[in-house]
């Protein structure tokens, strides 16, 4: 059976890889990002492989924008029953340098965005009696220097996920979170730039700290999302899966 999935922040990185993996799994996918035009490459990759995809521009932190986006997906692809809340930004700084704007921007995209998207999609999931929600957390939820805002948001995603599992389970909807470790993306490239080191050196240094001795890649996260969104994962809910190449104290 073809399901309809929405992946936020899907223009690049983890979101793009996840959208393509869910399409390869047999789902039609709405590729959602702030600018619709930015989704073109991801949509092309999916459609070139023979699956259905729709580019959708939306600000996940804006309720009206979210409602319009989900309504468009329902009209053009069908009722969405899979949601991957991946959209995110970073505004890293030490606490004494962090502005209120830095704090609010990160909370708005990560937590408010996940809340608004889930509230809009769960109506379709409950009606269909089936659903999968995957929220992107991070190992930063355990604490990370210079990321008070991001760490708090990613820890919040875990509590949000567990609450969704409790509230929506009776309707056939599961909710799980993935907490990536160091993943090679544009976001981690920006971190390297902020620290003033080359991206290659940054990757090598971080990989040396990982038990499996390599950095992670978007496809590693997409594989985990694929499982959580599958029919076979119907008895797995409220879980946080650390995809980080090993345990982190």
Coordinates of C-alpha atoms in Angstrom, one line a residue:
X1 CA 0.0 0.0 0.0
X2 CA 1.3 3.4 -0.9
X3 CA 1.5 5.8 2.0
X4 CA 2.0 9.6 1.8
X5 CA 4.9 11.0 3.6
X6 CA 6.0 14.5 4.5
X7 CA 9.6 15.2 5.3
X8 CA 10.5 18.7 6.5
X9 CA 13.8 20.3 5.8
X10 CA 14.1 18.0 2.9
X11 CA 15.9 20.2 0.4
X12 CA 19.3 18.8 1.4
X13 CA 21.2 16.7 3.9
X14 CA 19.4 14.3 6.2
X15 CA 16.0 15.5 5.0
X16 CA 16.8 14.9 1.3
X17 CA 18.3 11.4 2.1
X18 CA 15.3 10.5 4.1
X19 CA 12.8 11.7 1.5
X20 CA 14.6 9.6 -1.1
X21 CA 14.7 6.5 1.1
X22 CA 11.0 6.7 1.9
X23 CA 10.3 7.1 -1.8
X24 CA 12.4 4.0 -2.5
X25 CA 10.4 2.2 0.2
X26 CA 7.3 2.8 -1.9
X27 CA 5.8 6.0 -0.5
X28 CA 4.8 9.2 -2.2
X29 CA 6.8 12.0 -0.6
X30 CA 6.1 15.7 0.0
X31 CA 9.5 17.4 0.0
X32 CA 9.0 20.4 2.3
X33 CA 11.4 23.2 2.9
X34 CA 11.3 27.0 3.5
X35 CA 11.6 27.7 -0.3
X36 CA 9.8 25.4 -2.7
X37 CA 12.5 26.0 -5.4
X38 CA 15.1 24.6 -3.0
X39 CA 13.4 21.2 -3.1
X40 CA 13.9 20.7 -6.9
X41 CA 16.9 18.5 -6.7
X42 CA 15.4 16.1 -4.1
X43 CA 12.1 15.9 -6.1
X44 CA 14.0 15.2 -9.3
X45 CA 16.0 12.4 -7.6
X46 CA 12.8 10.8 -6.5
X47 CA 10.8 11.2 -9.7
X48 CA 13.8 10.1 -11.8
X49 CA 13.7 6.8 -9.8
X50 CA 10.1 6.3 -10.7
X51 CA 8.3 7.5 -7.5
X52 CA 6.0 10.4 -6.8
X53 CA 7.1 13.5 -5.1
X54 CA 5.8 17.1 -4.5
X55 CA 7.9 20.1 -3.7
X56 CA 6.3 22.2 -1.0
X57 CA 7.5 25.6 0.4
X58 CA 6.5 26.3 4.0
X59 CA 7.7 28.0 7.1
X60 CA 7.2 25.3 9.7
X61 CA 7.2 27.8 12.5
X62 CA 4.2 29.6 11.1
X63 CA 0.8 28.0 11.8
X64 CA -1.0 29.3 8.7
X65 CA 1.9 28.3 6.4
X66 CA 1.8 24.8 7.9
X67 CA -1.9 24.4 7.5
X68 CA -1.7 25.4 3.8
X69 CA 1.2 23.1 3.2
X70 CA -0.5 20.0 4.7
X71 CA -3.8 20.8 3.0
X72 CA -1.9 21.0 -0.4
X73 CA -0.2 17.7 0.2
X74 CA -3.6 16.0 1.1
X75 CA -5.1 17.5 -2.1
X76 CA -2.3 16.7 -4.5
X77 CA -0.8 13.5 -3.1
X78 CA -3.3 12.2 -0.6
X79 CA -3.8 12.1 3.1
X80 CA -0.3 12.2 4.8
X81 CA 0.2 9.5 7.3
X82 CA 4.0 9.6 7.6
X83 CA 5.7 12.7 9.0
X84 CA 9.4 13.2 9.5
X85 CA 10.1 16.4 11.5
X86 CA 13.7 17.1 10.4
X87 CA 13.7 20.9 9.7
X88 CA 16.3 22.6 11.9
X89 CA 18.7 25.5 12.2
X90 CA 21.7 26.3 14.4
X91 CA 22.6 29.6 16.1
X92 CA 25.6 28.4 18.1
X93 CA 27.2 30.5 20.7
X94 CA 28.4 30.4 24.3
X95 CA 25.6 31.3 26.7
X96 CA 26.9 34.7 27.6
X97 CA 27.1 35.6 23.9
X98 CA 23.8 34.0 22.9
X99 CA 21.1 36.5 22.0
X100 CA 17.4 36.1 22.6
X101 CA 16.9 36.0 18.9
X102 CA 19.4 33.1 18.7
X103 CA 17.4 31.2 21.3
X104 CA 14.0 32.0 19.9
X105 CA 14.9 31.2 16.3
X106 CA 16.1 27.7 17.2
X107 CA 13.1 26.9 19.4
X108 CA 10.7 28.2 16.8
X109 CA 12.0 25.9 14.0
X110 CA 12.7 22.8 16.0
X111 CA 10.0 22.7 18.7
X112 CA 7.3 24.9 17.4
X113 CA 7.8 23.6 13.9
X114 CA 7.5 20.0 15.0
X115 CA 4.4 20.8 17.1
X116 CA 2.6 22.6 14.3
X117 CA 3.5 20.0 11.6
X118 CA 2.4 17.1 13.9
X119 CA -0.8 18.8 15.0
X120 CA -1.8 19.3 11.3
X121 CA -0.8 15.8 10.2
X122 CA -2.2 13.8 13.1
X123 CA -5.7 14.6 12.0
X124 CA -5.1 12.6 8.8
X125 CA -3.4 9.8 10.7
X126 CA -6.2 9.4 13.3
X127 CA -8.8 9.4 10.5
X128 CA -6.8 6.7 8.6
X129 CA -6.2 4.7 11.8
X130 CA -2.4 4.5 11.0
X131 CA 0.5 6.8 11.2
X132 CA 4.2 7.1 11.7
X133 CA 5.9 10.2 13.2
X134 CA 9.7 10.5 13.3
X135 CA 11.3 13.4 15.1
X136 CA 15.0 14.4 14.7
X137 CA 16.7 14.8 18.0
X138 CA 20.5 14.8 18.4
X139 CA 23.3 13.6 20.7
X140 CA 23.5 17.3 21.6
X141 CA 20.4 16.7 23.7
X142 CA 22.8 15.3 26.3
X143 CA 24.6 18.7 26.4
X144 CA 27.0 20.4 24.0
X145 CA 29.2 23.4 24.6
X146 CA 28.1 26.4 22.6
X147 CA 24.7 24.9 21.9
X148 CA 22.4 25.7 24.9
X149 CA 19.6 26.6 22.5
X150 CA 20.0 23.6 20.2
X151 CA 20.6 21.1 23.0
X152 CA 17.5 22.3 24.8
X153 CA 15.4 22.0 21.6
X154 CA 16.7 18.5 20.8
X155 CA 16.1 17.4 24.4
X156 CA 12.6 18.8 24.0
X157 CA 12.1 16.8 20.9
X158 CA 12.5 13.6 22.9
X159 CA 9.9 14.6 25.5
X160 CA 7.6 15.6 22.7
X161 CA 8.1 12.3 21.0
X162 CA 7.3 10.2 24.1
X163 CA 4.1 12.2 24.8
X164 CA 2.9 11.7 21.2
X165 CA 3.4 8.0 21.6
X166 CA 1.2 8.0 24.7
X167 CA -1.5 10.2 23.2
X168 CA -1.7 8.8 19.7
X169 CA -0.9 5.1 20.1
X170 CA -4.6 4.1 20.5
X171 CA -5.1 5.4 17.0
X172 CA -2.5 3.2 15.3
X173 CA 0.1 6.0 15.3
X174 CA 3.6 5.5 16.5
X175 CA 6.1 8.2 17.4
X176 CA 9.9 7.8 17.6
X177 CA 13.0 10.0 17.6
X178 CA 16.4 9.6 16.0
X179 CA 19.3 11.3 17.7
X180 CA 22.2 11.5 15.2
X181 CA 25.8 11.9 16.2
X182 CA 28.2 13.7 14.0
X183 CA 26.8 13.7 10.5
X184 CA 28.5 15.2 7.4
X185 CA 26.0 17.9 6.3
X186 CA 25.9 21.6 5.4
X187 CA 25.0 22.2 9.0
X188 CA 28.2 20.6 10.3
X189 CA 30.2 22.4 7.6
X190 CA 28.8 25.7 9.0
X191 CA 30.1 24.6 12.5
X192 CA 33.5 24.0 11.1
X193 CA 33.5 27.4 9.5
X194 CA 32.4 29.0 12.8
X195 CA 35.3 27.3 14.5
X196 CA 37.7 28.4 11.8
X197 CA 38.9 24.9 10.7
X198 CA 38.8 23.2 7.4
X199 CA 35.8 20.8 7.0
X200 CA 38.1 17.9 6.1
X201 CA 40.1 18.4 9.3
X202 CA 36.9 18.8 11.3
X203 CA 35.5 15.5 9.9
X204 CA 38.7 13.7 10.7
X205 CA 38.9 15.0 14.2
X206 CA 35.3 14.1 15.0
X207 CA 35.5 10.7 13.3
X208 CA 38.5 9.9 15.6
X209 CA 36.3 10.3 18.6
X210 CA 33.6 7.8 17.3
X211 CA 34.0 4.1 18.3
X212 CA 33.3 2.9 14.7
X213 CA 36.0 5.4 13.6
X214 CA 34.1 7.2 10.9
X215 CA 31.7 10.1 10.5
X216 CA 28.0 9.5 9.9
X217 CA 26.3 10.4 6.7
X218 CA 22.7 11.3 5.9
X219 CA 21.9 7.8 4.5
X220 CA 22.7 6.4 8.0
X221 CA 19.9 8.4 9.4
X222 CA 17.6 7.7 6.5
X223 CA 17.9 4.0 7.1
X224 CA 16.8 4.4 10.7
X225 CA 13.8 6.6 9.6
X226 CA 12.9 3.9 7.1
X227 CA 12.6 1.3 9.8
X228 CA 10.5 3.6 12.1
X229 CA 8.2 4.4 9.2
X230 CA 7.7 0.8 8.1
X231 CA 4.7 -1.5 8.7
X232 CA 7.0 -3.8 10.7
X233 CA 7.7 -1.1 13.3
X234 CA 4.1 -0.9 14.5
X235 CA 5.1 -2.2 18.0
X236 CA 7.9 0.3 18.4
X237 CA 6.9 3.7 19.8
X238 CA 8.2 6.4 22.2
X239 CA 11.8 5.4 21.5
X240 CA 14.9 7.4 21.0
X241 CA 17.5 5.8 18.7
X242 CA 21.0 7.2 18.9
X243 CA 22.6 6.8 15.5
X244 CA 26.1 8.0 16.5
X245 CA 28.6 5.2 15.9
X246 CA 28.7 4.2 19.5
X247 CA 27.5 5.2 23.0
X248 CA 28.0 8.7 24.3
X249 CA 28.5 9.3 28.1

